[in-house]
CSV table of C-alpha atoms and ligand atoms in Angstrom, one decimal:
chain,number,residue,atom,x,y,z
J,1,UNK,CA,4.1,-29.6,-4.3
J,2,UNK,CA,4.2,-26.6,-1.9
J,3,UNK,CA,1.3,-26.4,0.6
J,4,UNK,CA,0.2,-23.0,1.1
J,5,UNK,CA,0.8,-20.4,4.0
J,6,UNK,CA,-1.8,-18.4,4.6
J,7,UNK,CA,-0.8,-15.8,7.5
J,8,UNK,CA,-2.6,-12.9,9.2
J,9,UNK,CA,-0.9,-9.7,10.1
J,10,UNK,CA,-3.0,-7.8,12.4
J,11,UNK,CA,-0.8,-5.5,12.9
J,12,UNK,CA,-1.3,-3.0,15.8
J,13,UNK,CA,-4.6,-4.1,16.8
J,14,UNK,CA,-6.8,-6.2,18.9
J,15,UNK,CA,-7.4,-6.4,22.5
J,16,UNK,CA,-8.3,-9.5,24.5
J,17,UNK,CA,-11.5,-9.6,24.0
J,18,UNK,CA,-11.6,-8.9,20.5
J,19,UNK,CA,-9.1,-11.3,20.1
J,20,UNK,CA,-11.4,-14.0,22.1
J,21,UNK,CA,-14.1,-13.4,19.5
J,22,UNK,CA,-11.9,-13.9,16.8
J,23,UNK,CA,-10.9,-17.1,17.3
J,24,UNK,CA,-14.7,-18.0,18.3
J,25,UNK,CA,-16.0,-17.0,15.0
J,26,UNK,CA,-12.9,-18.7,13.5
J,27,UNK,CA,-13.3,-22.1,15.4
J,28,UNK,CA,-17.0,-21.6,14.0
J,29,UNK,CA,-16.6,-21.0,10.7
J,30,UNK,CA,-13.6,-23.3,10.0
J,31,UNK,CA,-16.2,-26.3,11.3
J,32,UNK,CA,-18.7,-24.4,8.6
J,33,UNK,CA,-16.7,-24.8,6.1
J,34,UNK,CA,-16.2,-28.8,6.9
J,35,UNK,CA,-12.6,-28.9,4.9
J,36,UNK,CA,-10.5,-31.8,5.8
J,37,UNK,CA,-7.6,-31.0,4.7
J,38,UNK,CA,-6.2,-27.3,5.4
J,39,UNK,CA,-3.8,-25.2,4.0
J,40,UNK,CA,-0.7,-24.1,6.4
J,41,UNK,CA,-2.3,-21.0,8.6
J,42,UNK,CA,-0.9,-18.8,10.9
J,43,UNK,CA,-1.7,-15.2,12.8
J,44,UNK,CA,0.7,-13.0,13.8
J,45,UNK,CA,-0.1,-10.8,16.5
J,46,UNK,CA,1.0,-8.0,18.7
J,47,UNK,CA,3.7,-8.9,21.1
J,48,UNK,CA,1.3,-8.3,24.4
J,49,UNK,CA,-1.2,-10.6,23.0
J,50,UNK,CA,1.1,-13.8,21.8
J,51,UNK,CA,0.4,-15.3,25.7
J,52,UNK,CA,-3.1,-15.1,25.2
J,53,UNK,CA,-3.7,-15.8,21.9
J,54,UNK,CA,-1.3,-19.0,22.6
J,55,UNK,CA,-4.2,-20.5,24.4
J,56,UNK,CA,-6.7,-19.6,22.8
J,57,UNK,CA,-5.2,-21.1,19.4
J,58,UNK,CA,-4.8,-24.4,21.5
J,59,UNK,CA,-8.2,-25.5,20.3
J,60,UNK,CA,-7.6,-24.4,16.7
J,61,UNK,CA,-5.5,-25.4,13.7
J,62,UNK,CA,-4.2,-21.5,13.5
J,63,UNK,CA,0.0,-21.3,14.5
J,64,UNK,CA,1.2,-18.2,16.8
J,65,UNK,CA,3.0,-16.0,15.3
J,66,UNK,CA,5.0,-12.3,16.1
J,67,UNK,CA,5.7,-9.7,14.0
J,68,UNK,CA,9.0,-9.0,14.1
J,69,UNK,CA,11.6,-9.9,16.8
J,70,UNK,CA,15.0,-9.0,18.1
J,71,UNK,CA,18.7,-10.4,16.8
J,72,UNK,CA,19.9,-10.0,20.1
J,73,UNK,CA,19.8,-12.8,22.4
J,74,UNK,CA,19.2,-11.1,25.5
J,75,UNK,CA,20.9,-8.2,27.4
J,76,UNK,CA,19.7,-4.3,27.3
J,77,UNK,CA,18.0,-3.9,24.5
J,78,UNK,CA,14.9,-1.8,26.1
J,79,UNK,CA,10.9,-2.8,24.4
J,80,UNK,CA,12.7,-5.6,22.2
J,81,UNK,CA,11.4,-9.0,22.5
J,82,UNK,CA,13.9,-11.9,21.6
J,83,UNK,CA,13.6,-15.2,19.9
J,84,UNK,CA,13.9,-17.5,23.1
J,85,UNK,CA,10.5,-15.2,24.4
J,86,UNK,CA,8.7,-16.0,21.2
J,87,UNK,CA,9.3,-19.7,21.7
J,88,UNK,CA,8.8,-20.0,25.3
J,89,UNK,CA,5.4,-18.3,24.1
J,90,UNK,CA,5.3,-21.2,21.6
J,91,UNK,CA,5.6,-18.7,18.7
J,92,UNK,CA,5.8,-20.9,15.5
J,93,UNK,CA,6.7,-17.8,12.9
J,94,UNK,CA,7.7,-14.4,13.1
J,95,UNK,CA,7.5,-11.6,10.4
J,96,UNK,CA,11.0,-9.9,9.9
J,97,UNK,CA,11.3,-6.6,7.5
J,98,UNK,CA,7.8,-5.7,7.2
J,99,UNK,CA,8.2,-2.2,5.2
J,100,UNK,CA,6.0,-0.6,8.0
J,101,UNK,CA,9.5,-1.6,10.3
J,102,UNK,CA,11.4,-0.6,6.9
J,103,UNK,CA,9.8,2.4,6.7
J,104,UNK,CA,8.8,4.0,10.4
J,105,UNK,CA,11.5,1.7,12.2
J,106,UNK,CA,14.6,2.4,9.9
J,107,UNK,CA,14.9,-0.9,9.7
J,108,UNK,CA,18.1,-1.3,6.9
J,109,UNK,CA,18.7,-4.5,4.6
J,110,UNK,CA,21.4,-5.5,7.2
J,111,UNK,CA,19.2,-5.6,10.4
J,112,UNK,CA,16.6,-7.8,8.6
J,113,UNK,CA,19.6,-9.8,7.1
J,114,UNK,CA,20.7,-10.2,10.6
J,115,UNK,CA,17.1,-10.8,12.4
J,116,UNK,CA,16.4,-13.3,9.4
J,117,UNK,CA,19.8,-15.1,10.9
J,118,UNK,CA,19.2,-15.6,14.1
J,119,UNK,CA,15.8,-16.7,13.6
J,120,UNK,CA,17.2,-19.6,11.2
J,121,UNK,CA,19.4,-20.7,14.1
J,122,UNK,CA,15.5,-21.7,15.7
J,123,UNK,CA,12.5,-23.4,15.2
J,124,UNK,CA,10.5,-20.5,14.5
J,125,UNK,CA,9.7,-19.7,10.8
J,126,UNK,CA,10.9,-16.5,9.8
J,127,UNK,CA,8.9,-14.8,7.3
J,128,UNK,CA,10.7,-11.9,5.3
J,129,UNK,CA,8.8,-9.0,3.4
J,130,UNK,CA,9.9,-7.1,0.4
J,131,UNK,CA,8.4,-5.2,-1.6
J,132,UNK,CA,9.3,-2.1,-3.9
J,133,UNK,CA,7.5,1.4,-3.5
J,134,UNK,CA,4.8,3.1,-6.6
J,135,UNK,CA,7.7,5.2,-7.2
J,136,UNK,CA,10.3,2.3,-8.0
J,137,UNK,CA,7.9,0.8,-9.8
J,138,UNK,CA,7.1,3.6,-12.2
J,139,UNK,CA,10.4,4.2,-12.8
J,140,UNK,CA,11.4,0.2,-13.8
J,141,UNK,CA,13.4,-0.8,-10.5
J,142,UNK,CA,11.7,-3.2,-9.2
J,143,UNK,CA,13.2,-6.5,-10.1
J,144,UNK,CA,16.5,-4.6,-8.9
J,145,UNK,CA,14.9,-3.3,-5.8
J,146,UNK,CA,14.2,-7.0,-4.6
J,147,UNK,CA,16.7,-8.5,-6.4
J,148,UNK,CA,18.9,-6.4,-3.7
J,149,UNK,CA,16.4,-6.9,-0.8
J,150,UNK,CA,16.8,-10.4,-1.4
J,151,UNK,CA,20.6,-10.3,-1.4
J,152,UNK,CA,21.3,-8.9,1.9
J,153,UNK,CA,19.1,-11.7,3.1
J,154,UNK,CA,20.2,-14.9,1.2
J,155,UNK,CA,23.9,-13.5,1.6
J,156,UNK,CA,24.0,-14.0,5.7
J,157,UNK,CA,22.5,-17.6,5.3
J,158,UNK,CA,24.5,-20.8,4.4
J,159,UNK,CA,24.4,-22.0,2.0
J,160,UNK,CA,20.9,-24.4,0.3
J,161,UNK,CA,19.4,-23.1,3.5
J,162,UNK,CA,15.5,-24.2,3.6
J,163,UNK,CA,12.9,-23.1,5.9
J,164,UNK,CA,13.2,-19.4,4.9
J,165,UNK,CA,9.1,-17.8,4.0
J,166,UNK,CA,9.1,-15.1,1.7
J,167,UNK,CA,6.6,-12.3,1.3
J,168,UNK,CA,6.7,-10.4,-1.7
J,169,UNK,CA,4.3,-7.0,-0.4
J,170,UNK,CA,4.3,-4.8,-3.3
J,171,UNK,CA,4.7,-1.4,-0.7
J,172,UNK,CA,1.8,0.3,-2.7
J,173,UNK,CA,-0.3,-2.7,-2.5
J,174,UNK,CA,-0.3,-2.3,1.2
J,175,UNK,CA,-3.4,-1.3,3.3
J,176,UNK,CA,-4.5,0.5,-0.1
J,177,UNK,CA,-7.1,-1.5,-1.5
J,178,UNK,CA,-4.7,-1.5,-4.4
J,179,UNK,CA,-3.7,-5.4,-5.3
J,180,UNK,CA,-1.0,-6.7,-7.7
J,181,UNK,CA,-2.6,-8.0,-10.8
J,182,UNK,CA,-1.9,-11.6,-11.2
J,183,UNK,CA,0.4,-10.9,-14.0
J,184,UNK,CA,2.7,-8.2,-12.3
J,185,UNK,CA,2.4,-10.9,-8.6
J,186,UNK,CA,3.6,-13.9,-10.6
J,187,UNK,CA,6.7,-12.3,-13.0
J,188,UNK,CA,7.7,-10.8,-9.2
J,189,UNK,CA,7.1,-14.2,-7.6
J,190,UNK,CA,8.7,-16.4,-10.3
J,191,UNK,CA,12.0,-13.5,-10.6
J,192,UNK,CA,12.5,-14.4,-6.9
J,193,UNK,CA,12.5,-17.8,-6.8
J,194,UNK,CA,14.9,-17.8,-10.0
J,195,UNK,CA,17.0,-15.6,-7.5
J,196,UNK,CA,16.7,-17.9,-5.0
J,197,UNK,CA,17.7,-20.5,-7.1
J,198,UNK,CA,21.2,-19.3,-7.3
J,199,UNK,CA,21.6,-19.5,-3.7
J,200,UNK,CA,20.1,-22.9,-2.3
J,201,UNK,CA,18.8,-26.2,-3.9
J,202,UNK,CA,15.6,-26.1,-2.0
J,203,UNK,CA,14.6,-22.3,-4.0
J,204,UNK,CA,11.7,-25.1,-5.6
J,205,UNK,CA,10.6,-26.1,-2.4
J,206,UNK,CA,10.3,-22.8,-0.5
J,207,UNK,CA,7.1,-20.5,0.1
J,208,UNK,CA,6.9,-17.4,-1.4
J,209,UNK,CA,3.7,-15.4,-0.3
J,210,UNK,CA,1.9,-12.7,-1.8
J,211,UNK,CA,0.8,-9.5,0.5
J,212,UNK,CA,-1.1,-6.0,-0.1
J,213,UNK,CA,-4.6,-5.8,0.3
J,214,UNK,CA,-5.2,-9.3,-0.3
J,215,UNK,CA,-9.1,-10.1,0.6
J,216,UNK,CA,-11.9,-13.0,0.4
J,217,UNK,CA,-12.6,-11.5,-3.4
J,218,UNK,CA,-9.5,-11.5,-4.8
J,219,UNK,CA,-7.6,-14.2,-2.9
J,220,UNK,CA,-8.6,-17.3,-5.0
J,221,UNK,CA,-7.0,-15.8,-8.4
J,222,UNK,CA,-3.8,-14.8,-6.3
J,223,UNK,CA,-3.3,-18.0,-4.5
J,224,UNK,CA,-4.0,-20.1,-7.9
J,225,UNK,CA,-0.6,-18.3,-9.5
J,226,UNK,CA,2.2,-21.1,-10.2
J,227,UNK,CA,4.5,-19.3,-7.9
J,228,UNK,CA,2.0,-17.8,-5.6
J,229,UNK,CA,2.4,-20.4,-2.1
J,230,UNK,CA,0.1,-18.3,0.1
J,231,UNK,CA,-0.5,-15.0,1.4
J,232,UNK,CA,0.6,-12.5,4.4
J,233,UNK,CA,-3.0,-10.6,4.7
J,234,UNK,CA,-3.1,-7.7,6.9
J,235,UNK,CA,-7.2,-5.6,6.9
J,236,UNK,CA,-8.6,-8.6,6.0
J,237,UNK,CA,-7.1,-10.8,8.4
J,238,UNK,CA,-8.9,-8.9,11.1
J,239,UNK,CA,-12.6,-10.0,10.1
J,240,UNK,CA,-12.3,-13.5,11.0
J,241,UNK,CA,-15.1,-14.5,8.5
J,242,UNK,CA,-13.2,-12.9,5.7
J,243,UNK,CA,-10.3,-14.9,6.9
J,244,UNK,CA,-11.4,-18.2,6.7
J,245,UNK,CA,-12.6,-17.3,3.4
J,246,UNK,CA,-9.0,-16.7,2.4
J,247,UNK,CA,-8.2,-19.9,4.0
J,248,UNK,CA,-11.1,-21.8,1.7
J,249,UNK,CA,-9.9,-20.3,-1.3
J,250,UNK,CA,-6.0,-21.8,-0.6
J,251,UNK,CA,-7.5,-25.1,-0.7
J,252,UNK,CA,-5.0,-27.4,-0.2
N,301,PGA,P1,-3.0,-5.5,3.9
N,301,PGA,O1,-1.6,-5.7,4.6
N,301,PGA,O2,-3.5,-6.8,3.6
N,301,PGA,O3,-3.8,-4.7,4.9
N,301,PGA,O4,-2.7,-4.7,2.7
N,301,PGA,C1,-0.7,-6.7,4.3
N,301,PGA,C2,0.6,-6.6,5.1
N,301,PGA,O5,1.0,-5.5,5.4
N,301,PGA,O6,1.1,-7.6,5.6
């Protein structure tokens, strides 16, 4: 059985003392809630922050993580942060081809393929968005959208690779309040691990998250999904109440 990811995106906020808070009312509310056995959690926060938030995780069962990260090694590659910075930070995960980097960043299939790479060649868990827009989903693309997505990805890897976190973020879904149905999440989430199949032996063992505008209300039908193994949660991952809600709902 798949244990469940479930990861917070924050995105471009916090500061330090927010960020203190937050993992204060998390520290408190995880005791609340008195589960002993978790689901897999992680936040992924702001480059700056990862330092900070590093130790402040240190007395709580969350995992660092960054949101998106360099394929270069090192060299002159001015505001990038690379892969050997994240784990000297102790980073654990890293988000690669958000389609807020897709979009604003130009980020093409072939960077992320190539990000995704290098980030296999570590410890640190990548975890790879895609997602297809309203507009390729009106118009019936979006099994080829993410079927394609996908490829550029799996394609780069060797072969049966295992370790690789997928996020299925519907782009429309996103920060809109909008949220895939159950339906339309699991004939996605169940297309891509039959695409996933194709390339590695471990497609049955790997976590496929769900992301776009997933919250403490509507979390617990989304996480229960046969092919639903988590969730990337951006908003709601912010109000650390709501995010341990998200947590209780994965169970275990
Ligand atoms: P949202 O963001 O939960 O605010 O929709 C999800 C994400 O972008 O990862």
């Amino acid at each position: 059985m798949r244990k469940k990811l479930i990861a917070g995106n924050w995105k471009m906020n916090g500061s330090q003392s927010f960020n203190s808070d937050w993992v204060k009312v998390i520290q408190g509310a995880l005791s609340d809630l008195g589960m002993k056995h978790l689901p897999d959690t992680m936040v992924c926060v702001p480059s700056p922050y990862l330092s900070q938030m590093g130790a402040l995780l240190q007395s709580c069962p969350i995992a660092l993580g960054a949101q998106d990260v360099s394929a270069h090694p090192k060299g002159a590659y001015t505001g990038e942060v690379s892969l050997s910075m994240l784990e000297d930070l102790g980073a654990e995960g890293v988000i690669i081809g958000h389609s807020e980097r897709r979009a604003y960043h130009f980020e093409s299939d072939l960077t992320v393929a190539q990000k995704v790479k290098a980030t296999m060649a570590t410890k640190i868990t990548p975890i790879v968005c895609f997602g297809e827009t309203q507009e390729q989903r009106q118009s019936g693309q979006t099994q080829s959208v993410i079927a394609a997505q996908l490829k550029a990805v799996t394609d780069v890897l060797a072969p049966d690779f295992d370790r690789l976190v997928i996020a299925y973020e519907p782009v429309w879904a996103i920060g809109t309040g909008l949220t895939a149905t159950p339906e339309q999440a699991q004939e996605v989430h169940a297309f891509i691990r039959a695409q996933l199949s194709a390339k590695t032996c471990h497609a049955n063992a790997l976590k496929i998250l769900y992301g776009g505008s997933m919250n403490a209300q509507n979390a617990a039908a989304l996480l229960s999904l046969p092919d639903v193994d988590g969730g990337l949660i951006g908003g709601a991952s912010l109000v650390a109440q709501d995010f341990v809600k998200i947590i209780a709902s994965a169970g275990v």
